[in-house]
Amino acid sequence: MEKPSKRSRPGRAPAPAGRTSRPRQAEVARLAGVSQATVSLVLADKKNGATISEETRRKVLDAARSLGYVPDPAARRLAAARNNLLGVFSFTATFPTDVEHSYYPFLVGIEKEAAAHGYDLVLFTGSSTGGAGPAGPEALSRVRLADGCLFLGRHAPADDLARLVADGFPAVHLGRRDEPEGLPWVGADYVSASRDVVRHLAELGHRRVLLVREDDEAPASSDRERGFREGLREAGLPQDEAVFRSAAPEVDVTAERLLGWVAEGVTALVVEETDTAGAWRSVLGAAELAALDMPGALSLALLGSPPADLADRPVPTGFDIPRPELGAAAVRLLASLVAGEEGGEPLVGCVLRPGATAGPPPSAAGPGTASPPPASGRGAGPT
């Protein structure tokens, strides 16, 4: 009797016709409609405390068979070689070790939570290019020395991260990400927090509120604008021309521009926070040059925490980002993935900060002032 060839060996379906690349766990997860962590547990025949139903197990095995999935021996060896190390990789020009850097509180939370779980940290500095550009595949490949890795940064290379995710390497991004698909993340609830700031300004009586943000499609920026617009809609305030975007706020946000906004009836500016706080610094500088009384003539709010080097300024109205809590939550999620357990994508709430830079709008009529709010409490819209 003729022995079956390797290609016809029972239990392994051939790769789909026309396909040249090896199927990944992420594809199996999509086809089965489950998480990649579940796929990893089923294919490794491990439970590690997780409860997986027979129906889910069957779906995963059927999906793997239909795709012709074969576990990567190298990935299996890496998974078995646990050394209680968690990596931290930042997509910035230099790794943020300065205590005044906005990422430093993240690291505080990461270090404390990692120690509580019995992990040591490895700080990967492949992104330290002196501003020459983002980290490439070679830099990211080194994170496999750890059992799993946390990634920080607004502009992470999606393709390189996707390769790690597809190989089943435990990775968590600190901050919401829509891609690559299957990358777990932990983020702040910027939508609700930004909406609360607008609600606070509306309750003070402001009817014309403008958002100043950088020209950036990062999820953190999009979430802030979404919450800002939801706040305007709930308060009945006009949304037309309510957002000013700039790729270079230090050039575009001038004293003349601020005076022009005030003359048009804008009584409050809401500014997004970024890694550099470029927009916030520009607004503060322009307001000082314009000699605007704040918050008498113009109220300001910051969607985030103020930079440490501006601690001598009045505390801005806005919200505080719980950076240490976010760092700790990211470690807990990563530790779960390393252990082969299910993990979620939690949003951590931000706390409204009343601050000292926002107050009631000017009550006197005339250029640069706002009219009293309508009796109904809803705006009449732009004139």
XYZ file of N, CA, C and O in Angstrom, residues 109-296:
752
model
N 4.171 53.979 36.070
C 3.138 52.956 36.236
C 3.563 51.609 35.696
O 3.265 50.563 36.281
N 4.280 51.619 34.566
C 4.752 50.373 33.971
C 5.719 49.662 34.908
O 5.621 48.451 35.141
N 6.672 50.409 35.469
C 7.690 49.797 36.328
C 7.074 49.201 37.583
O 7.388 48.068 37.973
N 6.166 49.932 38.223
C 5.562 49.442 39.461
C 4.730 48.190 39.212
O 4.785 47.220 39.976
N 3.941 48.192 38.142
C 3.077 47.041 37.874
C 3.899 45.832 37.431
O 3.582 44.695 37.791
N 4.954 46.073 36.648
C 5.805 44.962 36.220
C 6.455 44.291 37.429
O 6.521 43.056 37.523
N 6.924 45.101 38.379
C 7.540 44.543 39.581
C 6.520 43.741 40.380
O 6.841 42.674 40.920
N 5.282 44.239 40.439
C 4.241 43.529 41.185
C 3.930 42.174 40.570
O 3.508 41.248 41.279
N 4.132 42.023 39.251
C 3.873 40.760 38.571
C 5.121 39.895 38.446
O 5.087 38.841 37.808
N 6.236 40.351 39.012
C 7.456 39.549 38.971
C 8.229 39.643 37.673
O 9.029 38.759 37.357
N 8.008 40.720 36.906
C 8.712 40.889 35.636
C 9.792 41.961 35.767
O 9.632 42.949 36.481
N 10.888 41.765 35.042
C 11.870 42.821 34.828
C 11.559 43.487 33.492
O 10.877 42.905 32.632
N 12.082 44.701 33.315
C 11.822 45.457 32.093
C 13.080 45.557 31.235
O 14.189 45.684 31.751
N 12.880 45.501 29.933
C 13.936 45.749 28.961
C 13.520 46.977 28.157
O 12.459 46.973 27.527
N 14.328 48.021 28.171
C 14.018 49.240 27.437
C 14.704 49.176 26.075
O 15.936 49.211 25.990
N 13.937 49.076 25.019
C 14.495 48.994 23.668
C 14.653 50.402 23.112
O 13.705 51.196 23.132
N 15.845 50.716 22.633
C 16.150 52.069 22.186
C 16.357 52.149 20.682
O 17.029 53.037 20.181
N 15.762 51.222 19.942
C 15.915 51.240 18.490
C 15.325 52.458 17.840
O 15.632 52.769 16.694
N 14.440 53.184 18.565
C 13.846 54.384 17.989
C 14.693 55.616 18.237
O 14.330 56.710 17.827
N 15.830 55.470 18.914
C 16.688 56.611 19.218
C 17.520 56.959 17.994
O 18.720 56.706 17.921
N 16.863 57.561 17.008
C 17.530 57.867 15.746
C 17.891 59.328 15.629
O 18.267 59.785 14.560
N 17.725 60.084 16.701
C 18.023 61.501 16.633
C 17.108 62.238 15.690
O 17.473 63.251 15.110
N 15.884 61.717 15.525
C 14.935 62.376 14.639
C 15.044 61.927 13.204
O 14.405 62.484 12.327
N 15.889 60.915 12.924
C 16.095 60.483 11.541
C 14.917 59.726 10.989
O 14.823 59.517 9.795
N 13.997 59.288 11.833
C 12.839 58.570 11.326
C 12.393 57.509 12.298
O 13.062 57.227 13.291
N 11.255 56.881 12.019
C 10.734 55.853 12.921
C 11.559 54.581 12.883
O 12.338 54.346 11.965
N 11.364 53.769 13.879
C 12.074 52.500 13.948
C 11.640 51.586 12.812
O 10.498 51.609 12.375
N 12.566 50.771 12.320
C 12.260 49.863 11.230
C 12.137 48.434 11.698
O 12.189 48.141 12.887
N 11.975 47.493 10.749
C 11.789 46.080 11.095
C 12.927 45.511 11.927
O 12.696 44.696 12.814
N 14.176 45.924 11.647
C 15.307 45.366 12.386
C 15.225 45.743 13.854
O 15.494 44.932 14.735
N 14.854 47.001 14.137
C 14.746 47.435 15.528
C 13.632 46.680 16.242
O 13.787 46.239 17.378
N 12.494 46.522 15.557
C 11.369 45.848 16.194
C 11.630 44.364 16.397
O 11.096 43.762 17.328
N 12.455 43.762 15.551
C 12.706 42.328 15.693
C 13.399 42.011 17.005
O 13.271 40.908 17.532
N 14.118 42.978 17.564
C 14.843 42.724 18.805
C 13.916 42.590 20.011
O 14.325 42.061 21.051
N 12.683 43.078 19.894
C 11.790 42.991 21.048
C 11.447 41.538 21.362
O 10.969 41.244 22.463
N 11.696 40.615 20.426
C 11.404 39.199 20.676
C 12.312 38.610 21.745
O 12.090 37.475 22.185
N 13.327 39.359 22.158
C 14.158 38.903 23.267
C 13.356 38.865 24.564
O 13.699 38.135 25.492
N 12.296 39.659 24.627
C 11.433 39.687 25.803
C 10.253 38.745 25.592
O 10.002 38.265 24.487
N 9.517 38.477 26.672
C 8.341 37.613 26.570
C 7.184 38.325 25.880
O 6.287 37.682 25.331
N 7.187 39.637 25.934
C 6.158 40.458 25.308
C 6.629 41.890 25.366
O 7.631 42.201 26.021
N 5.935 42.801 24.673
C 6.438 44.168 24.609
C 5.292 45.175 24.610
O 4.251 44.957 23.979
N 5.523 46.282 25.335
C 4.626 47.436 25.309
C 5.176 48.443 24.316
O 6.389 48.694 24.277
N 4.298 49.046 23.527
C 4.701 50.049 22.553
C 4.023 51.371 22.882
O 2.829 51.417 23.166
N 4.806 52.459 22.844
C 4.294 53.792 23.114
C 4.594 54.690 21.926
O 5.652 54.572 21.297
N 3.683 55.602 21.620
C 3.952 56.576 20.571
C 2.768 56.783 19.664
O 2.002 55.854 19.386
N 2.607 58.014 19.191
C 1.473 58.363 18.331
C 1.637 57.811 16.923
O 0.653 57.555 16.236
N 2.868 57.624 16.462
C 3.093 57.253 15.065
C 3.921 55.976 14.990
O 5.091 55.990 14.613
N 3.311 54.874 15.352
C 3.981 53.583 15.293
C 3.811 52.967 13.899
O 2.764 53.121 13.284
N 4.838 52.293 13.367
C 4.743 51.670 12.033
C 3.793 50.473 12.053
O 4.116 49.424 12.618
N 2.643 50.639 11.439
C 1.602 49.605 11.501
C 2.049 48.296 10.862
O 1.749 47.218 11.371
N 2.787 48.368 9.746
C 3.181 47.138 9.053
C 4.128 46.297 9.908
O 3.999 45.070 9.979
N 5.078 46.957 10.562
C 6.024 46.219 11.395
C 5.328 45.609 12.607
O 5.619 44.476 13.005
N 4.407 46.368 13.210
C 3.653 45.820 14.336
C 2.776 44.663 13.888
O 2.587 43.695 14.621
N 2.221 44.775 12.684
C 1.342 43.719 12.176
C 2.084 42.390 12.066
O 1.502 41.329 12.310
N 3.355 42.439 11.705
C 4.124 41.199 11.594
C 4.280 40.530 12.962
O 4.212 39.309 13.077
N 4.519 41.348 13.988
C 4.627 40.781 15.327
C 3.311 40.149 15.760
O 3.275 39.044 16.317
N 2.212 40.861 15.509
C 0.892 40.364 15.902
C 0.570 39.080 15.152
O 0.054 38.110 15.724
N 0.858 39.064 13.853
C 0.549 37.882 13.038
C 1.334 36.661 13.501
O 0.853 35.528 13.383
N 2.528 36.874 14.048
C 3.336 35.755 14.539
C 2.928 35.314 15.934
O 3.521 34.378 16.487
N 1.935 35.985 16.519
C 1.487 35.602 17.839
C 2.352 36.131 18.964
O 2.226 35.676 20.104
N 3.220 37.106 18.674
C 4.062 37.679 19.729
C 3.206 38.587 20.612
O 2.496 39.462 20.107
N 3.239 38.415 21.940
C 2.419 39.245 22.827
C 2.853 40.710 22.765
O 4.000 41.047 23.090
N 1.961 41.566 22.324
C 2.265 42.989 22.197
C 1.049 43.799 22.597
O -0.092 43.404 22.324
N 1.286 44.930 23.233
C 0.219 45.840 23.642
C 0.661 47.256 23.315
O 1.797 47.641 23.612
N -0.223 48.030 22.706
C 0.070 49.437 22.432
C -0.578 50.299 23.505
O -1.751 50.125 23.826
N 0.183 51.216 24.058
C -0.343 52.116 25.080
C -0.928 53.329 24.360
O -0.229 54.227 23.929
N -2.244 53.307 24.188
C -2.947 54.309 23.395
C -3.773 53.609 22.340
O -3.344 52.600 21.770
N -4.958 54.139 22.083
C -5.861 53.473 21.132
C -5.258 53.427 19.737
O -4.687 54.394 19.261
N -5.438 52.271 19.083
C -5.011 52.108 17.699
C -6.074 51.320 16.938
O -6.604 50.342 17.446
N -6.349 51.759 15.727
C -7.292 51.037 14.875
C -6.597 49.983 14.029
O -7.237 49.078 13.505
N -5.296 50.133 13.868
C -4.538 49.159 13.101
C -3.150 49.029 13.721
O -2.677 49.947 14.394
N -2.476 47.916 13.528
C -2.937 46.751 12.777
C -4.028 45.994 13.508
O -4.141 46.074 14.734
N -4.832 45.289 12.727
C -5.918 44.506 13.302
C -5.360 43.431 14.218
O -4.378 42.765 13.899
N -5.977 43.305 15.380
C -5.552 42.281 16.328
C -4.547 42.754 17.352
O -4.168 41.976 18.232
N -4.081 44.020 17.268
C -3.130 44.540 18.255
C -3.896 45.034 19.480
O -4.656 45.989 19.396
N -3.727 44.409 20.637
C -4.404 44.877 21.847
C -3.853 46.242 22.264
O -2.687 46.555 22.032
N -4.706 47.049 22.904
C -4.263 48.371 23.349
C -5.004 48.757 24.622
O -6.056 48.210 24.949
N -4.415 49.708 25.322
C -5.031 50.325 26.487
C -4.978 51.828 26.262
O -3.921 52.362 25.918
N -6.100 52.501 26.428
C -6.111 53.932 26.150
C -6.962 54.720 27.120
O -7.730 54.158 27.906
N -6.797 56.032 27.062
C -7.602 56.943 27.868
C -8.887 57.270 27.130
O -8.923 57.304 25.891
N -9.941 57.522 27.886
C -11.235 57.853 27.296
C -11.259 59.341 26.975
O -11.879 60.148 27.668
N -10.580 59.710 25.873
C -10.502 61.106 25.485
C -11.839 61.650 24.995
O -12.098 62.851 25.077
N -12.675 60.783 24.461
C -13.969 61.241 23.947
C -14.819 61.804 25.080
O -15.293 62.942 25.019
N -15.013 61.014 26.127
C -15.835 61.468 27.249
C -15.212 62.668 27.942
O -15.911 63.617 28.326
N -13.885 62.639 28.117
C -13.215 63.729 28.814
C -13.329 65.040 28.040
O -13.572 66.103 28.633
N -13.157 64.996 26.719
C -13.264 66.212 25.907
C -14.700 66.734 25.913
O -14.934 67.954 25.945
N -15.659 65.831 25.867
C -17.064 66.232 25.937
C -17.369 66.927 27.261
O -18.086 67.944 27.290
N -16.784 66.435 28.356
C -17.008 67.048 29.661
C -16.441 68.466 29.720
O -17.010 69.354 30.367
N -15.302 68.693 29.060
C -14.705 70.029 29.052
C -15.619 71.014 28.334
O -15.848 72.138 28.805
N -16.159 70.608 27.187
C -17.077 71.496 26.447
C -18.332 71.744 27.269
O -18.843 72.874 27.314
N -18.845 70.717 27.926
C -20.030 70.891 28.776
C -19.742 71.917 29.878
O -20.574 72.769 30.184
N -18.550 71.847 30.454
C -18.166 72.788 31.508
C -18.142 74.215 30.976
O -18.644 75.154 31.624
N -17.582 74.411 29.780
C -17.541 75.753 29.186
C -18.943 76.254 28.864
O -19.257 77.433 29.064
N -19.805 75.372 28.373
C -21.184 75.772 28.065
C -21.920 76.173 29.328
O -22.705 77.135 29.331
N -21.671 75.459 30.416
C -22.326 75.806 31.676
C -21.853 77.152 32.203
O -22.596 77.853 32.912
N -20.614 77.554 31.834
C -20.125 78.876 32.211
C -20.757 79.973 31.371
O -20.644 81.153 31.716
N -21.402 79.596 30.263
C -22.088 80.574 29.416
C -21.490 80.788 28.053
O -21.977 81.621 27.292
N -20.454 80.050 27.683
C -19.809 80.242 26.379
C -20.681 79.686 25.265
O -21.206 78.583 25.354
N -20.823 80.487 24.191
C -21.644 80.073 23.056
C -20.816 79.887 21.781
O -21.291 79.307 20.821
N -19.612 80.429 21.728
C -18.722 80.215 20.582
C -17.405 79.646 21.108
O -16.637 80.328 21.775
N -17.186 78.374 20.828
C -16.014 77.666 21.322
C -15.258 77.105 20.116
O -15.865 76.530 19.204
N -13.942 77.257 20.108
C -13.118 76.819 18.980
C -12.060 75.829 19.467
O -11.406 76.056 20.489
N -11.895 74.725 18.733
C -10.853 73.747 19.026
C -9.630 74.044 18.168
O -9.729 74.182 16.945
N -8.467 74.137 18.807
C -7.198 74.299 18.108
C -6.437 72.988 18.246
O -6.134 72.557 19.358
N -6.148 72.342 17.120
C -5.468 71.052 17.144
C -4.439 70.982 16.039
O -4.486 71.735 15.063
N -3.479 70.087 16.219
C -2.470 69.891 15.187
C -3.061 69.077 14.040
O -4.027 68.344 14.215
N -2.461 69.227 12.867
C -2.954 68.538 11.669
C -2.433 67.109 11.697
O -1.436 66.769 11.062
N -3.122 66.270 12.449
C -2.618 64.940 12.781
C -3.792 63.970 12.802
O -4.850 64.288 13.353
N -3.620 62.784 12.197
C -4.693 61.796 12.179
C -4.503 60.717 13.241
O -5.104 59.643 13.147
N -3.657 60.967 14.232
C -3.478 59.994 15.306
C -4.801 59.768 16.022
O -5.601 60.699 16.181
N -5.078 58.527 16.444
C -6.348 58.247 17.125
C -6.610 59.154 18.320
O -7.746 59.540 18.575
N -5.569 59.509 19.079
C -5.758 60.376 20.242
C -6.309 61.738 19.828
O -7.165 62.313 20.523
N -5.837 62.262 18.703
C -6.338 63.544 18.213
C -7.769 63.411 17.715
O -8.617 64.275 17.984
N -8.043 62.333 16.988
C -9.395 62.115 16.461
C -10.403 61.944 17.594
O -11.532 62.448 17.518
N -10.005 61.223 18.651
C -10.909 61.023 19.780
C -11.218 62.343 20.473
O -12.360 62.596 20.884
N -10.219 63.199 20.635
C -10.456 64.486 21.266
C -11.430 65.329 20.448
O -12.336 65.956 20.990
N -11.227 65.361 19.128
C -12.141 66.152 18.299
C -13.551 65.568 18.329
O -14.542 66.308 18.356
N -13.644 64.261 18.321
C -14.970 63.634 18.384
C -15.698 64.035 19.665
O -16.865 64.420 19.634
N -15.000 63.964 20.806
C -15.616 64.362 22.059
C -15.967 65.838 22.085
O -17.017 66.236 22.613
N -15.094 66.668 21.506
C -15.362 68.104 21.420
C -16.640 68.377 20.651
O -17.510 69.144 21.096
N -16.781 67.724 19.499
C -17.975 67.952 18.680
C -19.235 67.402 19.356
O -20.313 68.000 19.248
N -19.099 66.278 20.046
C -20.253 65.755 20.785
C -20.678 66.738 21.868
O -21.876 66.936 22.107
N -19.694 67.370 22.526
C -20.019 68.357 23.540
C -20.730 69.558 22.957
O -21.689 70.070 23.548
N -20.278 70.032 21.790
C -20.958 71.146 21.121
C -22.395 70.776 20.783
O -23.331 71.561 21.000
N -22.575 69.572 20.242
C -23.914 69.156 19.830
C -24.848 69.052 21.029
O -26.001 69.502 20.966
N -24.363 68.478 22.121
C -25.213 68.331 23.302
C -25.598 69.684 23.898
O -26.691 69.842 24.449
N -24.688 70.663 23.792
C -24.960 71.990 24.348
C -25.685 72.894 23.372
O -26.035 74.030 23.719
N -25.924 72.415 22.144
C -26.607 73.240 21.149
C -25.737 74.344 20.609
O -26.250 75.395 20.180
N -24.420 74.162 20.614
C -23.497 75.190 20.131
C -23.128 74.929 18.675
O -23.137 73.779 18.221
N -22.793 75.970 17.925
C -22.494 75.808 16.495
C -21.237 74.981 16.260
O -20.239 75.119 16.978
N -21.292 74.118 15.236
C -20.155 73.277 14.893
C -19.449 73.726 13.629
O -18.334 73.279 13.341
N -20.091 74.608 12.845
C -19.459 75.100 11.627
C -18.220 75.917 11.983
O -18.270 76.819 12.831
N -17.107 75.603 11.330
C -15.842 76.302 11.555
C -15.462 76.318 13.031
O -14.943 77.316 13.551
N -15.726 75.202 13.707
C -15.429 75.113 15.141
C -14.084 74.470 15.409
O -13.694 74.340 16.578
N -13.363 74.063 14.349
C -12.074 73.391 14.532
C -11.033 74.070 13.648
O -11.254 74.277 12.453
N -9.907 74.425 14.253
C -8.776 74.991 13.520
C -7.627 74.001 13.594
O -7.150 73.675 14.672
N -7.195 73.510 12.419
C -6.109 72.533 12.350
C -4.879 73.195 11.769
O -4.960 73.981 10.824
N -3.720 72.837 12.317
C -2.468 73.418 11.835
C -1.351 72.399 11.940
O -1.203 71.724 12.967
N -0.552 72.312 10.890
C 0.628 71.458 10.917
C 1.791 72.163 11.600
O 2.757 71.518 12.014
N 1.689 73.485 11.743
C 2.753 74.271 12.381
C 2.111 75.351 13.247
O 2.087 76.525 12.875
N 1.566 74.975 14.408
C 0.881 75.961 15.247
C 1.773 77.104 15.691
O 1.294 78.226 15.905
N 3.080 76.860 15.812
C 3.981 77.934 16.235
C 4.054 79.042 15.192
O 4.455 80.173 15.499
N 3.649 78.725 13.959
C 3.622 79.718 12.883
C 2.202 80.236 12.655
O 1.983 81.441 12.467
N 1.228 79.345 12.689
C -0.142 79.704 12.318
C -0.943 80.347 13.445
O -1.875 81.112 13.183
N -0.631 80.024 14.692
C -1.386 80.584 15.810
C -0.663 81.844 16.271
O 0.291 81.787 17.051
N -1.120 82.981 15.777
C -0.489 84.264 16.063
C -1.403 85.143 16.895
O -2.601 84.855 17.051
N -0.854 86.229 17.413
C -1.660 87.181 18.174
C -2.759 87.768 17.299
O -3.898 87.947 17.744
N -2.417 88.045 16.026
C -3.414 88.608 15.115
C -4.561 87.633 14.892
O -5.732 88.025 14.832
N -4.236 86.353 14.763
C -5.288 85.361 14.543
C -6.187 85.253 15.771
O -7.401 85.163 15.659
N -5.600 85.246 16.970
C -6.405 85.178 18.182
C -7.337 86.379 18.291
O -8.519 86.232 18.615
N -6.812 87.565 18.003
C -7.649 88.767 18.069
C -8.776 88.692 17.037
O -9.894 89.160 17.285
N -8.483 88.088 15.876
C -9.522 87.923 14.869
C -10.623 86.996 15.345
O -11.817 87.263 15.132
N -10.238 85.880 16.003
C -11.255 84.962 16.535
C -12.122 85.654 17.588
O -13.336 85.495 17.607
N -11.462 86.414 18.463
C -12.213 87.106 19.514
C -13.176 88.115 18.894
O -14.332 88.254 19.337
N -12.737 88.810 17.856
C -13.597 89.777 17.184
C -14.798 89.110 16.536
O -15.864 89.727 16.393
N -14.637 87.845 16.143
C -15.741 87.109 15.532
C -16.701 86.539 16.571
O -17.715 85.938 16.212
N -16.385 86.694 17.850
C -17.286 86.236 18.897
C -16.849 84.981 19.618
O -17.572 84.470 20.476
N -15.657 84.451 19.292
C -15.147 83.287 20.014
C -14.742 83.731 21.417
O -13.972 84.682 21.581
N -15.254 83.057 22.426
C -14.938 83.412 23.813
C -14.143 82.337 24.538
O -13.699 82.562 25.668
N -13.968 81.166 23.914
C -13.219 80.091 24.557
C -12.473 79.280 23.510
O -13.043 78.920 22.473
N -11.207 79.005 23.782
C -10.403 78.134 22.937
C -10.136 76.841 23.695
O -9.758 76.868 24.871
N -10.335 75.729 23.016
C -10.007 74.413 23.554
C -8.833 73.894 22.735
O -8.893 73.866 21.508
N -7.767 73.486 23.401
C -6.524 73.108 22.724
C -6.192 71.656 23.049
O -6.276 71.234 24.206
N -5.810 70.887 22.024
C -5.439 69.497 22.280
C -4.025 69.420 22.831
O -3.172 70.259 22.534
N -3.789 68.399 23.631
C -2.440 68.120 24.120
C -1.781 67.117 23.199
O -2.413 66.141 22.775
N -0.515 67.339 22.882
C 0.288 66.380 22.121
C 1.599 66.145 22.874
O 1.829 66.722 23.933
N 2.455 65.307 22.299
C 3.723 65.009 22.951
C 4.549 66.266 23.196
O 5.234 66.390 24.206
N 4.499 67.196 22.248
C 5.308 68.416 22.354
C 4.538 69.585 22.951
O 5.140 70.606 23.281
N 3.204 69.465 23.075
C 2.350 70.564 23.534
C 2.533 71.793 22.657
O 2.397 72.937 23.122
N 2.811 71.581 21.369
C 3.068 72.687 20.454
C 1.906 73.646 20.324
O 2.095 74.873 20.338
N 0.690 73.117 20.196
C -0.476 73.987 20.031
C -0.734 74.797 21.303
O -1.037 76.005 21.240
N -0.607 74.164 22.458
C -0.852 74.858 23.728
C 0.177 75.970 23.945
O -0.178 77.095 24.334
N 1.433 75.703 23.674
C 2.466 76.721 23.823
C 2.209 77.905 22.887
O 2.398 79.067 23.263
N 1.779 77.592 21.664
C 1.535 78.653 20.693
C 0.366 79.533 21.108
O 0.415 80.764 20.980
N -0.707 78.907 21.614
C -1.867 79.677 22.053
C -1.501 80.576 23.234
O -1.863 81.763 23.277
N -0.766 80.028 24.198
C -0.365 80.838 25.350
C 0.498 82.022 24.916
O 0.295 83.162 25.359
N 1.460 81.765 24.050
C 2.338 82.832 23.580
C 1.585 83.899 22.809
O 1.818 85.101 22.999
N 0.666 83.470 21.936
C -0.103 84.428 21.144
C -1.016 85.272 22.035
O -1.182 86.474 21.812
N -1.623 84.645 23.038
C -2.513 85.372 23.940
C -1.742 86.429 24.729
O -2.249 87.547 24.969
N -0.517 86.119 25.125
C 0.291 87.094 25.857
C 0.685 88.256 24.956
O 0.648 89.421 25.368
N 1.069 87.949 23.700
C 1.427 89.010 22.766
C 0.231 89.908 22.456
O 0.386 91.121 22.261
N -0.950 89.308 22.416
C -2.163 90.080 22.131
C -2.672 90.819 23.358
O -3.645 91.581 23.257
N -2.036 90.605 24.515
C -2.429 91.247 25.771
C -3.896 90.975 26.091
O -4.621 91.859 26.548
N -4.309 89.738 25.848
C -5.684 89.354 26.148
C -5.807 88.981 27.614
O -4.996 88.208 28.148
N -6.802 89.524 28.272
C -7.061 89.169 29.668
C -7.677 87.784 29.710
O -8.717 87.534 29.107
N -7.008 86.876 30.426
C -7.509 85.505 30.519
C -7.788 85.173 31.983
O -6.930 85.400 32.848
N -8.973 84.708 32.302
C -10.050 84.322 31.374
C -11.078 85.418 31.124
O -12.165 85.129 30.625
N -10.773 86.701 31.454
C -11.769 87.749 31.280
C -12.227 87.929 29.853
O -13.421 87.916 29.555
